mmCIF file of C-alpha atoms in Angstrom:
data_model
loop_
_atom_site.group_PDB
_atom_site.id
_atom_site.type_symbol
_atom_site.label_atom_id
_atom_site.label_comp_id
_atom_site.label_asym_id
_atom_site.label_seq_id
_atom_site.Cartn_x
_atom_site.Cartn_y
_atom_site.Cartn_z
ATOM 1 C CA UNK A 1 0.000 0.000 0.000
ATOM 2 C CA UNK A 2 0.879 3.661 -0.304
ATOM 3 C CA UNK A 3 0.190 6.514 2.019
ATOM 4 C CA UNK A 4 -0.409 10.186 1.301
ATOM 5 C CA UNK A 5 2.456 12.244 -0.100
ATOM 6 C CA UNK A 6 5.372 11.883 2.264
ATOM 7 C CA UNK A 7 3.338 10.358 5.107
ATOM 8 C CA UNK A 8 5.016 7.535 6.991
ATOM 9 C CA UNK A 9 3.799 4.044 6.113
ATOM 10 C CA UNK A 10 3.301 1.246 8.661
ATOM 11 C CA UNK A 11 6.422 -0.759 9.466
ATOM 12 C CA UNK A 12 7.111 -4.016 7.653
ATOM 13 C CA UNK A 13 8.280 -7.248 9.296
ATOM 14 C CA UNK A 14 12.050 -7.899 9.245
ATOM 15 C CA UNK A 15 13.392 -9.224 5.936
ATOM 16 C CA UNK A 16 16.922 -8.947 4.541
ATOM 17 C CA UNK A 17 17.221 -6.667 1.493
ATOM 18 C CA UNK A 18 18.521 -7.931 -1.854
ATOM 19 C CA UNK A 19 18.589 -4.847 -4.120
ATOM 20 C CA UNK A 20 18.384 -1.046 -3.983
ATOM 21 C CA UNK A 21 16.969 1.156 -6.741
ATOM 22 C CA UNK A 22 17.150 4.958 -6.901
ATOM 23 C CA UNK A 23 15.565 5.872 -10.268
ATOM 24 C CA UNK A 24 16.414 9.605 -10.119
ATOM 25 C CA UNK A 25 20.163 8.853 -10.260
ATOM 26 C CA UNK A 26 20.125 5.585 -12.220
ATOM 27 C CA UNK A 27 20.958 3.224 -9.342
ATOM 28 C CA UNK A 28 19.850 -0.426 -9.588
ATOM 29 C CA UNK A 29 22.283 -2.464 -7.509
ATOM 30 C CA UNK A 30 22.512 -5.725 -5.578
ATOM 31 C CA UNK A 31 23.035 -5.537 -1.809
ATOM 32 C CA UNK A 32 25.467 -7.522 0.320
ATOM 33 C CA UNK A 33 25.627 -7.755 4.098
ATOM 34 C CA UNK A 34 28.107 -5.488 5.890
ATOM 35 C CA UNK A 35 29.559 -5.661 9.378
ATOM 36 C CA UNK A 36 31.849 -3.413 11.377
ATOM 37 C CA UNK A 37 35.602 -2.940 11.024
ATOM 38 C CA UNK A 38 37.997 -3.691 13.895
ATOM 39 C CA UNK A 39 37.734 -0.023 14.919
ATOM 40 C CA UNK A 40 33.921 -0.136 15.018
ATOM 41 C CA UNK A 41 33.286 1.757 11.779
ATOM 42 C CA UNK A 42 30.793 0.533 9.196
ATOM 43 C CA UNK A 43 32.525 -1.751 6.711
ATOM 44 C CA UNK A 44 32.127 -1.154 2.965
ATOM 45 C CA UNK A 45 31.670 -3.469 -0.016
ATOM 46 C CA UNK A 46 34.895 -4.596 -1.780
ATOM 47 C CA UNK A 47 36.294 -1.658 -3.817
ATOM 48 C CA UNK A 48 36.664 -3.813 -6.939
ATOM 49 C CA UNK A 49 32.890 -4.465 -6.937
ATOM 50 C CA UNK A 50 32.009 -0.865 -7.733
ATOM 51 C CA UNK A 51 28.333 -1.527 -8.509
ATOM 52 C CA UNK A 52 27.650 -3.431 -5.290
ATOM 53 C CA UNK A 53 26.009 -1.686 -2.329
ATOM 54 C CA UNK A 54 25.811 -3.058 1.194
ATOM 55 C CA UNK A 55 23.545 -2.929 4.217
ATOM 56 C CA UNK A 56 24.429 -3.168 7.903
ATOM 57 C CA UNK A 57 23.122 -6.667 8.612
ATOM 58 C CA UNK A 58 23.405 -6.516 12.416
ATOM 59 C CA UNK A 59 20.975 -3.584 12.403
ATOM 60 C CA UNK A 60 17.464 -2.838 11.225
ATOM 61 C CA UNK A 61 16.321 -4.287 7.886
ATOM 62 C CA UNK A 62 14.945 -1.688 5.450
ATOM 63 C CA UNK A 63 11.227 -1.256 6.102
ATOM 64 C CA UNK A 64 11.090 -2.297 9.751
ATOM 65 C CA UNK A 65 10.895 0.235 12.581
ATOM 66 C CA UNK A 66 14.283 1.809 13.198
ATOM 67 C CA UNK A 67 17.184 3.118 11.148
ATOM 68 C CA UNK A 68 18.400 0.869 8.323
ATOM 69 C CA UNK A 69 21.831 1.613 6.849
ATOM 70 C CA UNK A 70 22.878 1.163 3.193
ATOM 71 C CA UNK A 71 26.379 2.125 2.004
ATOM 72 C CA UNK A 72 28.405 1.996 -1.186
ATOM 73 C CA UNK A 73 31.371 3.505 -2.982
ATOM 74 C CA UNK A 74 31.277 6.837 -4.804
ATOM 75 C CA UNK A 75 34.110 5.719 -7.084
ATOM 76 C CA UNK A 76 37.171 3.476 -7.327
ATOM 77 C CA UNK A 77 40.383 3.397 -9.368
ATOM 78 C CA UNK A 78 38.353 2.567 -12.501
ATOM 79 C CA UNK A 79 35.961 5.519 -12.175
ATOM 80 C CA UNK A 80 32.423 6.182 -10.889
ATOM 81 C CA UNK A 81 30.805 3.585 -8.624
ATOM 82 C CA UNK A 82 27.273 2.755 -7.427
ATOM 83 C CA UNK A 83 26.597 5.946 -5.432
ATOM 84 C CA UNK A 84 28.561 8.383 -7.615
ATOM 85 C CA UNK A 85 25.512 10.647 -8.059
ATOM 86 C CA UNK A 86 24.081 10.248 -4.531
ATOM 87 C CA UNK A 87 24.744 13.901 -3.665
ATOM 88 C CA UNK A 88 22.487 14.961 -6.565
ATOM 89 C CA UNK A 89 19.398 13.337 -5.004
ATOM 90 C CA UNK A 90 16.647 15.763 -3.999
ATOM 91 C CA UNK A 91 14.083 15.812 -1.212
ATOM 92 C CA UNK A 92 11.035 13.856 -2.395
ATOM 93 C CA UNK A 93 13.025 11.387 -4.541
ATOM 94 C CA UNK A 94 12.147 7.698 -4.256
ATOM 95 C CA UNK A 95 14.371 4.856 -3.048
ATOM 96 C CA UNK A 96 13.113 1.286 -3.470
ATOM 97 C CA UNK A 97 14.525 -1.719 -1.636
ATOM 98 C CA UNK A 98 13.707 -5.250 -2.832
ATOM 99 C CA UNK A 99 13.345 -7.549 0.166
ATOM 100 C CA UNK A 100 14.014 -11.272 0.387
ATOM 101 C CA UNK A 101 10.367 -11.842 1.422
ATOM 102 C CA UNK A 102 9.331 -10.717 -2.082
ATOM 103 C CA UNK A 103 8.154 -7.273 -1.025
ATOM 104 C CA UNK A 104 9.463 -3.848 -1.958
ATOM 105 C CA UNK A 105 9.970 -1.129 0.647
ATOM 106 C CA UNK A 106 9.463 2.352 -0.832
ATOM 107 C CA UNK A 107 11.223 5.281 0.850
ATOM 108 C CA UNK A 108 10.977 9.031 0.237
ATOM 109 C CA UNK A 109 14.050 11.234 0.652
ATOM 110 C CA UNK A 110 13.779 13.812 3.458
ATOM 111 C CA UNK A 111 17.249 15.375 3.144
ATOM 112 C CA UNK A 112 20.691 14.980 1.589
ATOM 113 C CA UNK A 113 23.598 16.187 3.735
ATOM 114 C CA UNK A 114 27.400 16.284 3.438
ATOM 115 C CA UNK A 115 29.454 15.926 6.626
ATOM 116 C CA UNK A 116 33.187 16.294 7.212
ATOM 117 C CA UNK A 117 34.703 13.060 8.538
ATOM 118 C CA UNK A 118 35.862 14.797 11.719
ATOM 119 C CA UNK A 119 32.370 16.193 12.375
ATOM 120 C CA UNK A 120 30.243 13.179 11.396
ATOM 121 C CA UNK A 121 27.021 13.181 13.488
ATOM 122 C CA UNK A 122 26.914 9.494 14.497
ATOM 123 C CA UNK A 123 23.739 9.811 16.579
ATOM 124 C CA UNK A 124 21.825 11.717 13.872
ATOM 125 C CA UNK A 125 22.822 9.219 11.190
ATOM 126 C CA UNK A 126 22.871 5.903 13.062
ATOM 127 C CA UNK A 127 20.614 6.623 16.052
ATOM 128 C CA UNK A 128 17.338 4.840 16.740
ATOM 129 C CA UNK A 129 14.146 5.990 15.019
ATOM 130 C CA UNK A 130 10.535 5.392 16.041
ATOM 131 C CA UNK A 131 9.447 4.826 12.426
ATOM 132 C CA UNK A 132 11.004 2.949 9.481
ATOM 133 C CA UNK A 133 13.882 5.095 8.231
ATOM 134 C CA UNK A 134 16.739 4.590 5.790
ATOM 135 C CA UNK A 135 20.182 6.152 5.520
ATOM 136 C CA UNK A 136 22.189 5.800 2.311
ATOM 137 C CA UNK A 137 25.857 6.696 2.764
ATOM 138 C CA UNK A 138 28.846 7.202 0.480
ATOM 139 C CA UNK A 139 32.099 9.146 0.521
ATOM 140 C CA UNK A 140 32.077 12.828 -0.385
ATOM 141 C CA UNK A 141 33.424 16.244 0.355
ATOM 142 C CA UNK A 142 36.969 17.296 -0.459
ATOM 143 C CA UNK A 143 39.359 14.681 -1.855
ATOM 144 C CA UNK A 144 43.004 14.205 -0.894
ATOM 145 C CA UNK A 145 45.335 11.900 -2.844
ATOM 146 C CA UNK A 146 46.944 10.815 0.426
ATOM 147 C CA UNK A 147 43.877 10.233 2.611
ATOM 148 C CA UNK A 148 40.957 9.980 0.169
ATOM 149 C CA UNK A 149 37.602 11.654 0.674
ATOM 150 C CA UNK A 150 37.351 13.938 3.685
ATOM 151 C CA UNK A 151 33.663 13.362 4.413
ATOM 152 C CA UNK A 152 30.426 11.571 3.629
ATOM 153 C CA UNK A 153 27.212 12.170 1.725
ATOM 154 C CA UNK A 154 24.227 10.926 3.749
ATOM 155 C CA UNK A 155 20.681 10.572 2.417
ATOM 156 C CA UNK A 156 17.907 10.564 5.040
ATOM 157 C CA UNK A 157 14.655 8.858 3.989
ATOM 158 C CA UNK A 158 11.545 7.316 5.554
ATOM 159 C CA UNK A 159 9.188 4.517 4.508
ATOM 160 C CA UNK A 160 6.192 5.821 2.559
ATOM 161 C CA UNK A 161 4.880 2.646 0.951
ATOM 162 C CA UNK A 162 5.340 -0.998 0.084
ATOM 163 C CA UNK A 163 4.255 -3.485 -2.530
#
């Protein structure tokens, strides 16, 4: 079902996600499970698999109550990767997540923000939510040849429908 424009939809039962689609920026990518690095940061998909996105599998699944996390590369040595155009997304854009239970969770973008790595708002991005929410994260901001990207692009979205 779908709700009114931008209204939150009822939560879905837990189900691992298999694919993410963001039509406005041409994303249609498989999802793999991600964990945490030894330092407690969110891991990322292998750099050589530039069109693969990942989701934090120890957390909320997309569509259930809480904050689900999806991440992917902006680019790699070969060029643009899965979330290269993420920063161009606009409020109101649609993100669809195919779920292993056969359903599709439909999210609407609330905001797109860029944060410096040394000022990343962990609680705002990863904190608990009382409705089904989604964060899509990639690298962004200034780039340094020695240390890479100096920040992150974060898309904030909430569940507005399912099918």
